[in-house]
GROMACS .gro file of C-alpha atoms in nm:
model
  262
    1MET     CA    1  11.113   1.126   4.937
    2ARG     CA    2  11.405   0.899   5.024
    3HIS     CA    3  11.524   0.586   4.848
    4VAL     CA    4  11.743   0.332   5.028
    5LEU     CA    5  11.880  -0.002   4.911
    6VAL     CA    6  11.877  -0.280   5.172
    7ARG     CA    7  12.062  -0.607   5.125
    8ALA     CA    8  12.055  -0.942   5.300
    9ARG     CA    9  12.405  -1.004   5.433
   10ALA     CA   10  12.423  -1.368   5.321
   11GLY     CA   11  12.275  -1.304   4.976
   12ILE     CA   12  11.960  -1.505   5.056
   13PRO     CA   13  11.620  -1.401   5.198
   14PRO     CA   14  11.664  -1.293   5.563
   15GLY     CA   15  11.559  -1.483   5.873
   16GLY     CA   16  11.534  -1.162   6.078
   17VAL     CA   17  11.628  -0.794   6.084
   18GLU     CA   18  11.979  -0.886   6.201
   19ASP     CA   19  12.042  -1.038   5.857
   20LEU     CA   20  11.989  -0.704   5.679
   21THR     CA   21  12.206  -0.400   5.616
   22SER     CA   22  12.192  -0.087   5.402
   23ASP     CA   23  12.373  -0.097   5.071
   24ASP     CA   24  12.627   0.163   5.186
   25GLY     CA   25  12.655   0.045   5.546
   26THR     CA   26  12.456   0.338   5.691
   27PRO     CA   27  12.260   0.235   6.005
   28LEU     CA   28  11.886   0.200   5.941
   29ASP     CA   29  11.589   0.218   6.175
   30ARG     CA   30  11.404  -0.102   6.260
   31ASP     CA   31  11.093  -0.010   6.056
   32SER     CA   32  11.306   0.016   5.740
   33LEU     CA   33  11.468  -0.321   5.809
   34VAL     CA   34  11.131  -0.483   5.882
   35ALA     CA   35  10.979  -0.345   5.560
   36ALA     CA   36  11.273  -0.467   5.352
   37GLY     CA   37  11.278  -0.805   5.526
   38GLN     CA   38  10.909  -0.861   5.469
   39ALA     CA   39  10.934  -0.765   5.102
   40LEU     CA   40  11.211  -1.024   5.062
   41SER     CA   41  11.028  -1.287   5.269
   42TRP     CA   42  10.706  -1.252   5.067
   43ARG     CA   43  10.891  -1.167   4.743
   44SER     CA   44  10.635  -0.892   4.698
   45THR     CA   45  10.598  -0.519   4.764
   46PHE     CA   46  10.535  -0.461   5.135
   47THR     CA   47  10.418  -0.148   5.320
   48CYS     CA   48  10.519  -0.082   5.681
   49GLY     CA   49  10.383   0.244   5.820
   50SER     CA   50  10.483   0.519   5.577
   51LEU     CA   51  10.755   0.303   5.419
   52THR     CA   52  10.720   0.081   5.115
   53ALA     CA   53  10.974  -0.186   5.025
   54ILE     CA   54  11.007  -0.324   4.672
   55PRO     CA   55  11.207  -0.647   4.621
   56LEU     CA   56  11.458  -0.613   4.339
   57ASP     CA   57  11.585  -0.970   4.366
   58GLY     CA   58  11.598  -1.243   4.630
   59ALA     CA   59  11.837  -1.049   4.853
   60THR     CA   60  11.790  -0.678   4.773
   61ALA     CA   61  11.498  -0.442   4.838
   62LEU     CA   62  11.441  -0.074   4.764
   63ILE     CA   63  11.288   0.132   5.046
   64THR     CA   64  11.084   0.441   4.959
   65GLY     CA   65  10.933   0.676   5.213
   66PRO     CA   66  10.941   1.023   5.367
   67GLY     CA   67  11.276   1.186   5.427
   68GLY     CA   68  11.566   1.308   5.217
   69THR     CA   69  11.665   1.662   5.129
   70ASP     CA   70  11.453   1.774   4.836
   71PRO     CA   71  11.547   2.141   4.780
   72GLU     CA   72  11.195   2.254   4.690
   73PRO     CA   73  10.939   2.012   4.829
   74ARG     CA   74  10.586   2.048   4.698
   75GLN     CA   75  10.354   2.214   4.945
   76ASP     CA   76  10.043   2.037   4.819
   77PRO     CA   77  10.141   1.709   4.653
   78GLU     CA   78   9.893   1.526   4.440
   79PRO     CA   79   9.726   1.231   4.618
   80TRP     CA   80   9.929   0.978   4.419
   81GLN     CA   81  10.251   1.158   4.521
   82ASP     CA   82  10.173   1.164   4.894
   83PRO     CA   83  10.289   0.837   5.056
   84GLU     CA   84  10.074   0.891   5.365
   85SER     CA   85   9.760   0.941   5.157
   86TRP     CA   86   9.843   0.643   4.939
   87HIS     CA   87   9.900   0.422   5.242
   88ASP     CA   88   9.586   0.535   5.421
   89ARG     CA   89   9.373   0.463   5.116
   90PHE     CA   90   9.512   0.129   5.009
   91ALA     CA   91   9.710  -0.040   5.286
   92ARG     CA   92   9.398  -0.153   5.470
   93GLY     CA   93   9.058  -0.289   5.384
   94LEU     CA   94   8.891  -0.495   5.117
   95ALA     CA   95   9.029  -0.299   4.821
   96HIS     CA   96   9.387  -0.372   4.920
   97ARG     CA   97   9.315  -0.738   4.987
   98MET     CA   98   9.156  -0.771   4.643
   99ALA     CA   99   9.462  -0.604   4.489
  100GLY     CA  100   9.677  -0.856   4.672
  101GLU     CA  101   9.476  -1.147   4.537
  102LEU     CA  102   9.504  -1.008   4.186
  103THR     CA  103   9.880  -0.984   4.238
  104ILE     CA  104   9.876  -1.350   4.339
  105ALA     CA  105   9.689  -1.436   4.020
  106SER     CA  106   9.944  -1.240   3.817
  107VAL     CA  107  10.240  -1.418   3.976
  108THR     CA  108  10.059  -1.747   3.925
  109ALA     CA  109  10.034  -1.678   3.554
  110GLY     CA  110  10.411  -1.632   3.546
  111LEU     CA  111  10.470  -1.955   3.730
  112LEU     CA  112  10.238  -2.138   3.494
  113GLY     CA  113  10.442  -2.005   3.207
  114GLU     CA  114  10.745  -2.176   3.361
  115ALA     CA  115  10.561  -2.503   3.414
  116VAL     CA  116  10.543  -2.581   3.043
  117SER     CA  117  10.557  -2.955   3.102
  118ARG     CA  118  10.239  -2.962   3.310
  119GLU     CA  119   9.912  -3.099   3.179
  120LEU     CA  120   9.649  -2.848   3.071
  121GLY     CA  121   9.410  -2.993   3.325
  122GLU     CA  122   9.641  -2.895   3.609
  123ASP     CA  123   9.670  -2.543   3.469
  124ALA     CA  124   9.291  -2.513   3.466
  125SER     CA  125   9.276  -2.637   3.825
  126LEU     CA  126   9.526  -2.375   3.939
  127LEU     CA  127   9.340  -2.094   3.768
  128GLY     CA  128   9.018  -2.218   3.923
  129SER     CA  129   9.180  -2.200   4.265
  130ALA     CA  130   9.284  -1.840   4.196
  131ILE     CA  131   8.926  -1.750   4.113
  132GLU     CA  132   8.804  -1.920   4.431
  133GLY     CA  133   9.061  -1.728   4.636
  134LEU     CA  134   8.941  -1.397   4.496
  135ALA     CA  135   8.574  -1.484   4.542
  136GLY     CA  136   8.642  -1.593   4.898
  137LEU     CA  137   8.721  -1.232   4.989
  138LEU     CA  138   8.353  -1.155   4.965
  139THR     CA  139   8.257  -1.419   5.220
  140ASP     CA  140   8.564  -1.443   5.446
  141LEU     CA  141   8.643  -1.085   5.547
  142ASP     CA  142   8.907  -1.079   5.818
  143GLY     CA  143   8.737  -0.791   5.997
  144ALA     CA  144   8.447  -1.020   6.087
  145ARG     CA  145   8.674  -1.261   6.275
  146ALA     CA  146   8.823  -1.242   6.621
  147PRO     CA  147   9.202  -1.180   6.630
  148GLY     CA  148   9.260  -1.520   6.791
  149GLU     CA  149   9.069  -1.695   6.513
  150ILE     CA  150   9.268  -1.511   6.246
  151ALA     CA  151   9.592  -1.615   6.417
  152ASP     CA  152   9.479  -1.978   6.421
  153LEU     CA  153   9.401  -1.966   6.050
  154ILE     CA  154   9.736  -1.807   5.964
  155VAL     CA  155   9.923  -2.070   6.165
  156SER     CA  156   9.717  -2.348   6.007
  157ASP     CA  157   9.797  -2.225   5.657
  158THR     CA  158  10.166  -2.204   5.749
  159VAL     CA  159  10.155  -2.569   5.853
  160ARG     CA  160   9.991  -2.658   5.521
  161THR     CA  161  10.252  -2.456   5.330
  162HIS     CA  162  10.533  -2.648   5.502
  163VAL     CA  163  10.362  -2.974   5.406
  164ALA     CA  164  10.328  -2.858   5.044
  165LEU     CA  165  10.698  -2.776   5.034
  166LEU     CA  166  10.850  -3.063   5.233
  167GLY     CA  167  10.597  -3.344   5.192
  168ARG     CA  168  10.373  -3.512   5.446
  169SER     CA  169  10.660  -3.710   5.594
  170ALA     CA  170  10.792  -3.398   5.771
  171ARG     CA  171  10.759  -3.396   6.151
  172GLN     CA  172  10.602  -3.074   6.272
  173ARG     CA  173  10.587  -2.881   6.598
  174ILE     CA  174  10.398  -2.561   6.676
  175SER     CA  175  10.475  -2.328   6.967
  176ALA     CA  176  10.388  -1.973   7.076
  177ARG     CA  177  10.548  -1.716   7.305
  178ARG     CA  178  10.485  -1.352   7.396
  179ARG     CA  179  10.738  -1.093   7.279
  180GLY     CA  180  10.634  -0.740   7.371
  181ASP     CA  181  10.339  -0.636   7.156
  182TYR     CA  182  10.351  -0.963   6.961
  183THR     CA  183  10.277  -1.329   7.004
  184VAL     CA  184  10.536  -1.524   6.807
  185HIS     CA  185  10.390  -1.844   6.662
  186THR     CA  186  10.664  -2.081   6.544
  187VAL     CA  187  10.603  -2.364   6.298
  188ARG     CA  188  10.899  -2.604   6.289
  189SER     CA  189  10.908  -2.884   6.032
  190VAL     CA  190  11.181  -3.148   6.024
  191SER     CA  191  11.241  -3.329   5.696
  192GLY     CA  192  11.393  -3.674   5.690
  193ASP     CA  193  11.468  -3.693   5.319
  194LEU     CA  194  11.549  -3.344   5.185
  195ALA     CA  195  11.907  -3.225   5.151
  196ARG     CA  196  12.013  -2.881   5.272
  197PRO     CA  197  11.998  -2.721   4.923
  198ASP     CA  198  11.640  -2.844   4.881
  199LEU     CA  199  11.546  -2.706   5.222
  200GLU     CA  200  11.699  -2.369   5.132
  201LYS     CA  201  11.496  -2.364   4.814
  202ALA     CA  202  11.182  -2.447   5.014
  203ARG     CA  203  11.258  -2.168   5.260
  204THR     CA  204  11.258  -1.909   4.982
  205ARG     CA  205  10.917  -2.038   4.867
  206VAL     CA  206  10.725  -2.013   5.195
  207GLY     CA  207  10.587  -1.668   5.111
  208MET     CA  208  10.520  -1.742   4.745
  209PRO     CA  209  10.159  -1.738   4.623
  210TRP     CA  210  10.169  -2.098   4.506
  211PRO     CA  211  10.395  -2.312   4.727
  212THR     CA  212  10.641  -2.484   4.500
  213GLY     CA  213  10.747  -2.832   4.603
  214ALA     CA  214  11.114  -2.926   4.605
  215ARG     CA  215  11.049  -3.182   4.332
  216ASN     CA  216  10.698  -3.152   4.195
  217GLY     CA  217  10.662  -2.803   4.047
  218VAL     CA  218  10.373  -2.566   4.116
  219GLY     CA  219  10.137  -2.663   4.397
  220ALA     CA  220   9.759  -2.623   4.401
  221ASP     CA  221   9.720  -2.437   4.732
  222LEU     CA  222   9.760  -2.069   4.821
  223GLY     CA  223   9.871  -2.160   5.173
  224LEU     CA  224  10.026  -1.885   5.385
  225ALA     CA  225  10.048  -1.641   5.091
  226ARG     CA  226   9.677  -1.564   5.104
  227TRP     CA  227   9.737  -1.383   5.434
  228ARG     CA  228  10.006  -1.145   5.310
  229THR     CA  229   9.781  -0.841   5.275
  230VAL     CA  230   9.609  -0.913   5.606
  231MET     CA  231   9.944  -0.940   5.783
  232GLN     CA  232  10.063  -0.620   5.617
  233ALA     CA  233   9.751  -0.429   5.721
  234ARG     CA  234   9.777  -0.549   6.083
  235SER     CA  235  10.154  -0.489   6.108
  236HIS     CA  236  10.231  -0.859   6.150
  237GLN     CA  237  10.559  -1.011   6.032
  238MET     CA  238  10.671  -1.341   5.880
  239TRP     CA  239  11.031  -1.465   5.893
  240CYS     CA  240  11.166  -1.799   5.778
  241ARG     CA  241  11.497  -1.973   5.851
  242LEU     CA  242  11.667  -2.310   5.863
  243GLU     CA  243  11.780  -2.481   6.184
  244GLY     CA  244  12.048  -2.746   6.183
  245GLU     CA  245  12.059  -2.960   5.872
  246ASN     CA  246  11.696  -3.059   5.832
  247ALA     CA  247  11.453  -2.814   5.999
  248LEU     CA  248  11.245  -2.545   5.824
  249VAL     CA  249  11.123  -2.284   6.073
  250THR     CA  250  10.869  -2.007   6.012
  251ASP     CA  251  10.816  -1.743   6.280
  252LEU     CA  252  10.487  -1.551   6.264
  253TRP     CA  253  10.507  -1.227   6.464
  254LEU     CA  254  10.136  -1.155   6.510
  255ARG     CA  255  10.062  -0.828   6.685
  256ASN     CA  256   9.843  -0.868   6.992
  257ALA     CA  257   9.499  -0.709   6.985
  258GLN     CA  258   9.486  -0.379   7.170
  259GLU     CA  259   9.286  -0.372   7.489
  260PRO     CA  260   8.974  -0.152   7.459
  261THR     CA  261   9.007   0.180   7.637
  262GLU     CA  262   8.731   0.311   7.859
   0.00000   0.00000   0.00000
């Protein structure tokens, strides 16, 4: 089992794999960089193939996965010690999605602890939304939807997340382009009244379970974060960056559906 530290070069969540490097400068494969970048973008543990990335702070992630030079590797590891077995069991399907929603609820509880000035009624509303999000898994299984419909929903929730973070005055544009095995959906929102530091703060919140407004504390909408486990299971990616002085840009790298083979 190997363990590698990956850092964002600028000390802030990355906007792409080019913003990442290993802690000691050793070149890393793209899968390792993607896993680390996604963990930092979502601010949550992220699995990519046989690799798992754990965010340690806003700019550093720990990669665990096969490799290394263990002198006496176990011939028959226990299921919980075998990363392939662990990934196969939990990285896809309803069980993993439910675990993701419970993680969201846990993070929400932490955020509520920070929002000590909020009214109790708002707290109850947020917890109610968490319950609805978990219950929705039983009626809104992604496997029952066409890939194109899932993509539309992910893009729509990204748009809503931008609105929650920047306000309804933001001007938005949505575009899509093919890049190899992916279709890259780009949501670009231009704010007319937020300063660069506020936009940077918003950028770090795009993948958070409860979008946090630049001024108004915890929001009441899961937004894009409800798709994290789905995107992980389907090998999608989410990257967020700033353009110019006033544009928040989120790129959704959604893997194209494979053509059926005869």
